PDB file of C-alpha atoms in Angstrom:
ATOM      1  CA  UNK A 171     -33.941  22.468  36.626  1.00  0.00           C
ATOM      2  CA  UNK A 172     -31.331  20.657  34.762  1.00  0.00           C
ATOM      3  CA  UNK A 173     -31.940  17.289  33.848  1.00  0.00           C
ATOM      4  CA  UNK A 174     -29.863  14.702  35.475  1.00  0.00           C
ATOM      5  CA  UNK A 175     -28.510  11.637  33.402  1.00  0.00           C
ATOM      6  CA  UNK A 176     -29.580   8.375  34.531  1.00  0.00           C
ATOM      7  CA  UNK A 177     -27.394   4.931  32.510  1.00  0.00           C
ATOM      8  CA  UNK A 178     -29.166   1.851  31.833  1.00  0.00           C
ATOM      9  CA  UNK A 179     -26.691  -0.113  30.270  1.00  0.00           C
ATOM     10  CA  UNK A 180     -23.212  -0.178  30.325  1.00  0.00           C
ATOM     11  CA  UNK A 181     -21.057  -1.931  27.265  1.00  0.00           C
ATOM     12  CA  UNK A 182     -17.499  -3.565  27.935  1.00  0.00           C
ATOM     13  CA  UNK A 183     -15.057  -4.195  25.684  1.00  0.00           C
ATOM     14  CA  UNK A 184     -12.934  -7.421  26.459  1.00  0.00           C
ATOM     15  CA  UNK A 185      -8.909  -8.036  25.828  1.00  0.00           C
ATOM     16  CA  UNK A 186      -7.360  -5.316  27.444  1.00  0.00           C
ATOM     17  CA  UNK A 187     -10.386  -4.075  28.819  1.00  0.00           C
ATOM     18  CA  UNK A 188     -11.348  -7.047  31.261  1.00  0.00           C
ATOM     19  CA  UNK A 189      -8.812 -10.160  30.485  1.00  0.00           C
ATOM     20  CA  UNK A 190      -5.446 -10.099  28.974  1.00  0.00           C
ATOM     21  CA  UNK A 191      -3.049 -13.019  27.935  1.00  0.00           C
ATOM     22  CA  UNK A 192      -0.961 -14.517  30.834  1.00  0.00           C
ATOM     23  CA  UNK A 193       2.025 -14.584  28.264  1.00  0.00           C
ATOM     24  CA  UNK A 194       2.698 -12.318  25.184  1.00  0.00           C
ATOM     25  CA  UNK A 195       1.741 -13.918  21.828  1.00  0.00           C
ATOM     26  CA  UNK A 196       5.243 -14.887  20.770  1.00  0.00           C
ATOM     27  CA  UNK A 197       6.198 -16.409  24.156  1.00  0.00           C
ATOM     28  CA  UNK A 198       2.756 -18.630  23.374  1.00  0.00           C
ATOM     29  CA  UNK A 199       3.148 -19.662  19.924  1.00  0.00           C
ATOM     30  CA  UNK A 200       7.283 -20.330  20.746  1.00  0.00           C
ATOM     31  CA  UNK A 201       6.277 -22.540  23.808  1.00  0.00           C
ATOM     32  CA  UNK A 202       3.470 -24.676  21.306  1.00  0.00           C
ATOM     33  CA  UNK A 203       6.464 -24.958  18.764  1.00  0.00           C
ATOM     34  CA  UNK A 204       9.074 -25.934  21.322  1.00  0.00           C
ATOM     35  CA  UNK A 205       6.737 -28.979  22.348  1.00  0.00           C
ATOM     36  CA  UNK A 206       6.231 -30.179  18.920  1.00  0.00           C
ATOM     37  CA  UNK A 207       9.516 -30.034  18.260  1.00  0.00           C
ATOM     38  CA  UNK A 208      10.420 -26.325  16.453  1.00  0.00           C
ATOM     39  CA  UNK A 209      12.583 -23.801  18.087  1.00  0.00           C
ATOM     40  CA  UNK A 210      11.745 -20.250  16.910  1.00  0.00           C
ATOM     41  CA  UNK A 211      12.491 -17.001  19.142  1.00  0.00           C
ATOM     42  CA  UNK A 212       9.434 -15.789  20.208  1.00  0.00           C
ATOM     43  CA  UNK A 213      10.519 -12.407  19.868  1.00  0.00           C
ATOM     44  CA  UNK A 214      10.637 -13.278  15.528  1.00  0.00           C
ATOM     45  CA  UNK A 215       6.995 -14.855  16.084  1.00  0.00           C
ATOM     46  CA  UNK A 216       5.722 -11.997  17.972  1.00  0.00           C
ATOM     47  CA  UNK A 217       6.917  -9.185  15.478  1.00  0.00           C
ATOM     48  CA  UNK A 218       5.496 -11.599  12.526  1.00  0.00           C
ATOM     49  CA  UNK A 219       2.249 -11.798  14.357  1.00  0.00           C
ATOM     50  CA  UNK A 220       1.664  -8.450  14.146  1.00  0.00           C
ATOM     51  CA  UNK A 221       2.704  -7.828  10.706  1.00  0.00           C
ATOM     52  CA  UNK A 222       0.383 -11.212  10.026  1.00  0.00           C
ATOM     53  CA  UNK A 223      -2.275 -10.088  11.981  1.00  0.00           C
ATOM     54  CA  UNK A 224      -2.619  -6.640  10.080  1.00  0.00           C
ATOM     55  CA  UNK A 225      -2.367  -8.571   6.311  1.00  0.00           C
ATOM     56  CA  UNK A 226      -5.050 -11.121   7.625  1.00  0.00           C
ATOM     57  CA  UNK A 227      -7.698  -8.288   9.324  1.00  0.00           C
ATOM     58  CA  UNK A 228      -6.984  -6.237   5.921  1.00  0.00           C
ATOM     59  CA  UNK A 229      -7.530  -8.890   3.246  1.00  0.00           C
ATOM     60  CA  UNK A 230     -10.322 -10.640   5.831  1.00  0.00           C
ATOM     61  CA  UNK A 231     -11.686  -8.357   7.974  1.00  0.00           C
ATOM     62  CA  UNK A 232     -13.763  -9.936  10.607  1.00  0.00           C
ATOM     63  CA  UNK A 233     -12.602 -13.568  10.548  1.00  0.00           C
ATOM     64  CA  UNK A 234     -13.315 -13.922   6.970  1.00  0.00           C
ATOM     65  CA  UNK A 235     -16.903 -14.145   7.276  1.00  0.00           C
ATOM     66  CA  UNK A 236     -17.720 -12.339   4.070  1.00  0.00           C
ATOM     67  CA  UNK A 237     -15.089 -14.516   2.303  1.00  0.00           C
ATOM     68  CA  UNK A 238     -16.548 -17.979   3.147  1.00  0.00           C
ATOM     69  CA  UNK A 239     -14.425 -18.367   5.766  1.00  0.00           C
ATOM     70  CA  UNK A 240     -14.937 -19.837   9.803  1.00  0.00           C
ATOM     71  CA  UNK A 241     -13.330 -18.192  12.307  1.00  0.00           C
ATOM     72  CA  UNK A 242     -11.304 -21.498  13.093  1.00  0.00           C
ATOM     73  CA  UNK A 243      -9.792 -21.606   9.864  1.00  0.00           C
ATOM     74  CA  UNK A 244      -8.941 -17.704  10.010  1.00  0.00           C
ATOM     75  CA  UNK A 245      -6.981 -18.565  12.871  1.00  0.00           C
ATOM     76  CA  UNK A 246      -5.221 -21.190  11.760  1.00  0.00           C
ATOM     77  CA  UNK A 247      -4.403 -19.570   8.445  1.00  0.00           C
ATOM     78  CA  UNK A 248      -2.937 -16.842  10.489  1.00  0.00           C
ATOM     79  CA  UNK A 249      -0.956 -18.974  12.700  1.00  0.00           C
ATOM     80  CA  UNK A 250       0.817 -20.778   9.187  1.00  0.00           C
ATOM     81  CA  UNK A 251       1.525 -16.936   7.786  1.00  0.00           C
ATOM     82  CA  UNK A 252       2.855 -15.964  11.566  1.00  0.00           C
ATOM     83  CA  UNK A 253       5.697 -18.925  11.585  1.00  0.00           C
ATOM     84  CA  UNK A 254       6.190 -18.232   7.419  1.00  0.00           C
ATOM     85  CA  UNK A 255       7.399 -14.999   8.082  1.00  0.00           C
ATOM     86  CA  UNK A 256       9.300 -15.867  10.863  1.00  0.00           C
ATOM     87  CA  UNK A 257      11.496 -18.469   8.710  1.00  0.00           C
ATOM     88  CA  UNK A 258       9.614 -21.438   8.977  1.00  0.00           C
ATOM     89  CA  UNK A 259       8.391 -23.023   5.737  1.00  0.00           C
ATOM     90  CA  UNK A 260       7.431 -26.239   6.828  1.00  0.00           C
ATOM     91  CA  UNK A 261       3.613 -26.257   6.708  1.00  0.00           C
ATOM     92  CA  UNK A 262       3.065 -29.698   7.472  1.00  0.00           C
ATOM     93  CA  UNK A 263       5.165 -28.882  10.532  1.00  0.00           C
ATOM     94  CA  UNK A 264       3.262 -25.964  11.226  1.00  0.00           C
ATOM     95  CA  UNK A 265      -0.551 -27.237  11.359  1.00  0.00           C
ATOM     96  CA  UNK A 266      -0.899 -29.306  14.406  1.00  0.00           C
ATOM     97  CA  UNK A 267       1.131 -26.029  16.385  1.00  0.00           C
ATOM     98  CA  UNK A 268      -1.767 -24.319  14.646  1.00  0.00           C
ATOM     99  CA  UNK A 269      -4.433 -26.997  16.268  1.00  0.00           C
ATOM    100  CA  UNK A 270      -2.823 -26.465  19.865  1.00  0.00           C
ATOM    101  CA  UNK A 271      -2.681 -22.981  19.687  1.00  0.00           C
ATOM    102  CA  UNK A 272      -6.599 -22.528  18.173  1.00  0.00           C
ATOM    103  CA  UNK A 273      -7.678 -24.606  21.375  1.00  0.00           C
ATOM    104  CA  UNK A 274      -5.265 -23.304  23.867  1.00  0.00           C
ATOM    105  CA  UNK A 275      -6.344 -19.709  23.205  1.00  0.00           C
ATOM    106  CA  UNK A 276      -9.595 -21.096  24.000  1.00  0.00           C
ATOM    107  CA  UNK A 277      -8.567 -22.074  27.339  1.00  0.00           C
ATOM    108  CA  UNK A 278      -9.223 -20.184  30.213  1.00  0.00           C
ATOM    109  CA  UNK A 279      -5.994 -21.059  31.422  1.00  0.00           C
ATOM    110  CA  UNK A 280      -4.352 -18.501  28.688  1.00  0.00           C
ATOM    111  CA  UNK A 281      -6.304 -15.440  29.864  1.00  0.00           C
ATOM    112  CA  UNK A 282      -6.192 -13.289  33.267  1.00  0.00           C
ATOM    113  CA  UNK A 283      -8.578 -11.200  34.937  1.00  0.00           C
ATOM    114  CA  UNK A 284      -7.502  -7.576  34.754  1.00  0.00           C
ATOM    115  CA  UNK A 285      -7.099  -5.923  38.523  1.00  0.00           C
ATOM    116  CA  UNK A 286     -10.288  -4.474  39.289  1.00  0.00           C
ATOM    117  CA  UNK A 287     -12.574  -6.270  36.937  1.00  0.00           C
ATOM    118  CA  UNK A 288     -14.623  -8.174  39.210  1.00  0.00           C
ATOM    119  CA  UNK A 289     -14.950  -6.126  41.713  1.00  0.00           C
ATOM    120  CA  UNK A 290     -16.007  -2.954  39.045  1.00  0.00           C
ATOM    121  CA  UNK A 291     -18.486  -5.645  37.609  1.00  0.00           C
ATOM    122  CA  UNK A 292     -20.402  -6.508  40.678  1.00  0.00           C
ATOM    123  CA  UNK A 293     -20.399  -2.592  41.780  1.00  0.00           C
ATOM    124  CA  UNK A 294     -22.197  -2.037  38.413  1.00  0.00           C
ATOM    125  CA  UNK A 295     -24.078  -4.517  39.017  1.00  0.00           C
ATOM    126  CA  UNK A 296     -25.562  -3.024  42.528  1.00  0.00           C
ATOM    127  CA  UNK A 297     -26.355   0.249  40.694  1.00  0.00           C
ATOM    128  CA  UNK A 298     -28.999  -1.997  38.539  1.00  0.00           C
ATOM    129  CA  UNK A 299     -27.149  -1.482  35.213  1.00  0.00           C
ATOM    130  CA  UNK A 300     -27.352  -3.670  32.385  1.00  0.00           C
ATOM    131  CA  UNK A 301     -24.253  -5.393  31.353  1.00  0.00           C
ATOM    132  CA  UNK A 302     -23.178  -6.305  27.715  1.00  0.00           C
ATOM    133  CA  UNK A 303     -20.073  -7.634  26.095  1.00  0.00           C
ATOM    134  CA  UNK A 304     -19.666  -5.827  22.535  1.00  0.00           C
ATOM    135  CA  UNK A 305     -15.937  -7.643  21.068  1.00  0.00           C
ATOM    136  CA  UNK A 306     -14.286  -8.083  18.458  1.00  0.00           C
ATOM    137  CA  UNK A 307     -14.117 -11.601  19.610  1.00  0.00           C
ATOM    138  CA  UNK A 308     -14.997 -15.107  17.881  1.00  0.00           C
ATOM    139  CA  UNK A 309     -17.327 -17.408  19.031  1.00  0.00           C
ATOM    140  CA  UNK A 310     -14.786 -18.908  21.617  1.00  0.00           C
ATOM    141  CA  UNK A 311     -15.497 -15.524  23.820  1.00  0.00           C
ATOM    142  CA  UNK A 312     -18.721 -17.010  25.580  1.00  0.00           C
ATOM    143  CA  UNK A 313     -16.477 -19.936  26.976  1.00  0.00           C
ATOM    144  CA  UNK A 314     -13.587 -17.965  27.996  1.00  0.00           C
ATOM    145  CA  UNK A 315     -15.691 -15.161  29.872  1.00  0.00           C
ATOM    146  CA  UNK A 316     -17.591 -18.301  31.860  1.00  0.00           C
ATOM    147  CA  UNK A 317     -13.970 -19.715  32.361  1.00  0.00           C
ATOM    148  CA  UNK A 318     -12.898 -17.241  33.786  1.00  0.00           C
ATOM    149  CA  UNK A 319     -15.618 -16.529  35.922  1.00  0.00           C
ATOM    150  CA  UNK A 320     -17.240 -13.226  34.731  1.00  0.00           C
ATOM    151  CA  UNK A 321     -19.772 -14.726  32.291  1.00  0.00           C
ATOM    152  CA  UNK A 322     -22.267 -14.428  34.772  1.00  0.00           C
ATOM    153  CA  UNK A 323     -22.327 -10.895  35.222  1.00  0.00           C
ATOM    154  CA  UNK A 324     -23.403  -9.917  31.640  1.00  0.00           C
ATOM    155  CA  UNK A 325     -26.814  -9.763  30.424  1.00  0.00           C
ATOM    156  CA  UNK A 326     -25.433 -11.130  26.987  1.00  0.00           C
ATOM    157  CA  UNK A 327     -22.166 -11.378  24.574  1.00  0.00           C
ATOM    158  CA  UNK A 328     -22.212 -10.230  21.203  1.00  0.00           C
ATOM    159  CA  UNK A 329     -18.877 -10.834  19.162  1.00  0.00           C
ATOM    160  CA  UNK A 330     -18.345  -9.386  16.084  1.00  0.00           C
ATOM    161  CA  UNK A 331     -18.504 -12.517  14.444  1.00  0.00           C
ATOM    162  CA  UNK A 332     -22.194 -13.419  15.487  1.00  0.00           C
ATOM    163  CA  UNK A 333     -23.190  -9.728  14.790  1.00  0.00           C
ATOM    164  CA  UNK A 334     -21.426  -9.622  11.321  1.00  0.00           C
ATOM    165  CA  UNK A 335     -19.638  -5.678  11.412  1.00  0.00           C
ATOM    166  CA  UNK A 336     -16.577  -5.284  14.351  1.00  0.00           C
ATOM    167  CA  UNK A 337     -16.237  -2.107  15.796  1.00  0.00           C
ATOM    168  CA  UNK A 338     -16.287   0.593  14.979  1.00  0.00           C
ATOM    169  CA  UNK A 339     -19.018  -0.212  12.921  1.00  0.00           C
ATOM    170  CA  UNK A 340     -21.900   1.439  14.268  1.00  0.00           C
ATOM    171  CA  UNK A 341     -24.268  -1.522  13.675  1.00  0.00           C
ATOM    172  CA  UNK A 342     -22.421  -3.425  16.106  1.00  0.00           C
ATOM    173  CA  UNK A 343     -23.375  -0.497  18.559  1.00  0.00           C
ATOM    174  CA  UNK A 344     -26.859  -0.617  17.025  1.00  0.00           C
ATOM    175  CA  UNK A 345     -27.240  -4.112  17.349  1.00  0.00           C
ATOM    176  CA  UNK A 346     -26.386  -4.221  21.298  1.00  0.00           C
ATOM    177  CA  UNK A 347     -28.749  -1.000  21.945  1.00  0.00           C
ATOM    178  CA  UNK A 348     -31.718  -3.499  20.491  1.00  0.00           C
ATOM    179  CA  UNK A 349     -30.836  -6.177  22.338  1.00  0.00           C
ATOM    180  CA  UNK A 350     -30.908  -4.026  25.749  1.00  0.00           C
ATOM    181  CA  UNK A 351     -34.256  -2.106  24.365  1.00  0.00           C
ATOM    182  CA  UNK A 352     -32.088   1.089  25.284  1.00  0.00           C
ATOM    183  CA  UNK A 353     -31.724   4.310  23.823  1.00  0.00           C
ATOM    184  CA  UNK A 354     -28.223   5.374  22.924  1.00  0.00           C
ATOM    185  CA  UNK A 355     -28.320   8.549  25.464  1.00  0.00           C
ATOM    186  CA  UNK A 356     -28.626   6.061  28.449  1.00  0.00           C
ATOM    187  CA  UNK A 357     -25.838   3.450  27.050  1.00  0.00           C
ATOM    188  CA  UNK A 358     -22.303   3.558  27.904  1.00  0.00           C
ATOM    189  CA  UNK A 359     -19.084   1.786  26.358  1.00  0.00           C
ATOM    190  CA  UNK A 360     -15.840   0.785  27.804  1.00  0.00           C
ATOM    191  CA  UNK A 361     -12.374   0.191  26.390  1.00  0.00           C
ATOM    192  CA  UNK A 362      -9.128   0.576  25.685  1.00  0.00           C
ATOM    193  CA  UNK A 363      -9.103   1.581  21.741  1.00  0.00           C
ATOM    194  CA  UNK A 364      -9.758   5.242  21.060  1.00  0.00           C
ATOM    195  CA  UNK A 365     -10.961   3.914  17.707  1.00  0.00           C
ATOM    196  CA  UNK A 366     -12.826   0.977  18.043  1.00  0.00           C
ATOM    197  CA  UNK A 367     -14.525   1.439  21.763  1.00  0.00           C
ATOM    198  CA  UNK A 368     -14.405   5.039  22.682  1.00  0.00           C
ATOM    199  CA  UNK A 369     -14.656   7.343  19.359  1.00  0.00           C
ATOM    200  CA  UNK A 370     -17.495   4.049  17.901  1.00  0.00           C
ATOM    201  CA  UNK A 371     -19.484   4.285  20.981  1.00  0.00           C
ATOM    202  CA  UNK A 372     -19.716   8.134  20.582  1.00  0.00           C
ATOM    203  CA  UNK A 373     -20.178   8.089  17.080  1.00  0.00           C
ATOM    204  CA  UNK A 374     -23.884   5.943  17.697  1.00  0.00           C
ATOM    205  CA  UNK A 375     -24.308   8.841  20.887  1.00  0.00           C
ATOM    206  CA  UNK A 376     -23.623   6.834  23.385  1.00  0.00           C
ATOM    207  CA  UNK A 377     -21.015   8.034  26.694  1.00  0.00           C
ATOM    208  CA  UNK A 378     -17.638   6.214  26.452  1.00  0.00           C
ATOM    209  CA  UNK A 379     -14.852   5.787  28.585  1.00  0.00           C
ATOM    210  CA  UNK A 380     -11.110   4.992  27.389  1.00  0.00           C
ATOM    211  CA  UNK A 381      -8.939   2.536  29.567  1.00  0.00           C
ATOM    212  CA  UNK A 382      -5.523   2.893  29.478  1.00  0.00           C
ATOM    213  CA  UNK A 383      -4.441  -0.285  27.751  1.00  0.00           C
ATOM    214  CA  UNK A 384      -1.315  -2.166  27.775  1.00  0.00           C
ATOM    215  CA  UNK A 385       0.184   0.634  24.849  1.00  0.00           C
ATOM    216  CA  UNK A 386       0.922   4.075  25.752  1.00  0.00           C
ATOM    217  CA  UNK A 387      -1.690   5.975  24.694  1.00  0.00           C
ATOM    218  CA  UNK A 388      -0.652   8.709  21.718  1.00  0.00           C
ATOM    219  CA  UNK A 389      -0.424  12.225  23.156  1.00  0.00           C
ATOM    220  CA  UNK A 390      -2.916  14.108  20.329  1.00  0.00           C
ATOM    221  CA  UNK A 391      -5.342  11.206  21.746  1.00  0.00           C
ATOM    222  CA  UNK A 392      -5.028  11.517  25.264  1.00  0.00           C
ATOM    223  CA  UNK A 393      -5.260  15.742  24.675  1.00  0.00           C
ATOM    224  CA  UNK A 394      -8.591  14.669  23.061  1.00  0.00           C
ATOM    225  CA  UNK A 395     -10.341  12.864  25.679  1.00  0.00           C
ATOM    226  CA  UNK A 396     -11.934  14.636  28.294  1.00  0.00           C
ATOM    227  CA  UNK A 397     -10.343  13.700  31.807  1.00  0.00           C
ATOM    228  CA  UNK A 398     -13.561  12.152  33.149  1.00  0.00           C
ATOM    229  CA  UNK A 399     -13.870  10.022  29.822  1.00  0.00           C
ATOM    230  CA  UNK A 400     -10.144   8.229  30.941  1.00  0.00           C
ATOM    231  CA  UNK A 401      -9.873   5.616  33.113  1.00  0.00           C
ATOM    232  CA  UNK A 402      -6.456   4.686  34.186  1.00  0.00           C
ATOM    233  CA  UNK A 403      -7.713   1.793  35.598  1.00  0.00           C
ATOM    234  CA  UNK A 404     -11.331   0.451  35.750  1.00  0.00           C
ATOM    235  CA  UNK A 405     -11.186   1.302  39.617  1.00  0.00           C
ATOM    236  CA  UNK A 406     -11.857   4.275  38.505  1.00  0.00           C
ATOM    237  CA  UNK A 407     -15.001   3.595  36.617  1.00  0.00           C
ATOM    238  CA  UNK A 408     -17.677   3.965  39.556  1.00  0.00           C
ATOM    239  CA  UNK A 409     -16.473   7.180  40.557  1.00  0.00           C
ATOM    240  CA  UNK A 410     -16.175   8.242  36.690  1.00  0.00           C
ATOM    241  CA  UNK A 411     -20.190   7.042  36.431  1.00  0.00           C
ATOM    242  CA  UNK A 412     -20.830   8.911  39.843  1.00  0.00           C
ATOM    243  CA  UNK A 413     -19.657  12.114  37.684  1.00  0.00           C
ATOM    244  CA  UNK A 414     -21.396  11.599  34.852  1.00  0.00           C
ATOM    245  CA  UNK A 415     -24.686  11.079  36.254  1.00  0.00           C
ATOM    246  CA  UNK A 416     -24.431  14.053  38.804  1.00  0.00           C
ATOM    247  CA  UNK A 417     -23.379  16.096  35.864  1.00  0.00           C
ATOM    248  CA  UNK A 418     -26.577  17.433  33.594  1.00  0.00           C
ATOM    249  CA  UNK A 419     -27.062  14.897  31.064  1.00  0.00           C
ATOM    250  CA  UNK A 420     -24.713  15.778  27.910  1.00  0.00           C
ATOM    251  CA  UNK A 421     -22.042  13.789  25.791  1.00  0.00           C
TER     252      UNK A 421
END
């Protein structure tokens, strides 16, 4: 008789997956500027946060920490770079925008609840699974998830920063598997990187399941992920787990 999988602990990834921002990055940081006096197009502060972004992750991956840096002051640097490149030279002008912006992103006011998160949540929660956050978050994640009013579904957070490796690091993965006392076989991850979430998870044998994120996903990587593996929206989770565990046990 074929052995029938049974989960014990389901992983979630978190921007994108469960919250998103209320207002796109450059509408955020243009607002902050606007009140302290700057006027920059948020469409120039969005395309330099992304180009910033990448240069920052690259030269400090993970906030810094193996560079001697805090998470904080990651930010901040990155904020300064964002409004360099999009004409503004004025650091002095720049740093309390910087301030705001670190503590409004740690606001609960800045994020929203993605359709269906709550409600997925508590179902998982009926079907006695263990629930983990596994981000590539800072410290501020904790806050925002009890905010926002889903930090008491999870059975702990780990960021990247207090684990020390982001996805798709498999210690991450590693680490969260220890803390549940599961094996990998019985773990599941969810999210909406291929990379990061669904290819990690896999890569430590664990299921996964790709959400379609706010990007349209790349054809080659939607050809490569079994139907059942995609959710187009987490409503579609419970069924997707119903599948899974009526199907004999594989990856």
């Amino acid at each position: 008789m074929a052995h029938r999988l049974q989960l014990r602990l389901l992983t979630w990834d978190v921007k994108d997956t469960l919250l998103r921002l209320r207002h796109p990055v450059g509408v955020e940081y243009a607002t902050k500027a606007r009140a302290h006096g700057l006027e920059v197009e948020a469409t120039a502060l969005g395309q330099a946060f992304k180009q910033a972004y990448k240069a920052q992750s690259q030269s400090f991956p993970n906030y810094g920490l193996g560079h001697g840096l805090t998470s904080r002051q990651w930010w901040l640097d990155l904020v300064q770079q964002t409004f360099h490149q999009a004409g503004v030279r004025d650091a002095q002008a720049v740093a309390p925008i910087a301030e705001q912006l670190y503590k409004d992103f740690s606001s609960p006011s800045t994020w929203q609840v993605l359709e269906g998160a709550e409600a997925t949540l508590r179902g998982c929660r009926k079907r006695g699974l263990k629930l983990a956050v596994v981000s590539n978050f800072d410290r501020r994640l904790e806050d925002i998830l009890e905010g926002v009013g889903l930090r008491e579904h999870f059975d702990f957070v780990l960021t990247s920063e207090a684990a020390g490796w982001p996805k798709p690091d498999p210690r991450i993965f590693h680490e969260a598997l220890h803390l549940a006392q599961v094996e990998p076989a019985v773990g599941a991850h969810i999210g909406d990187s291929y990379q990061r979430d669904y290819k990690g998870a896999r890569a430590v044998g664990m299921h996964s399941f790709l959400v379609a994120g706010p990007e349209p996903l790349d054809p080659a990587v939607k050809d490569s992920v079994p139907q059942e593996h995609f959710l187009p929206s987490l409503s579609h989770l419970l069924p997707a787990l119903d599948y899974l565990e009526g199907s004999p046990a594989r990856l």
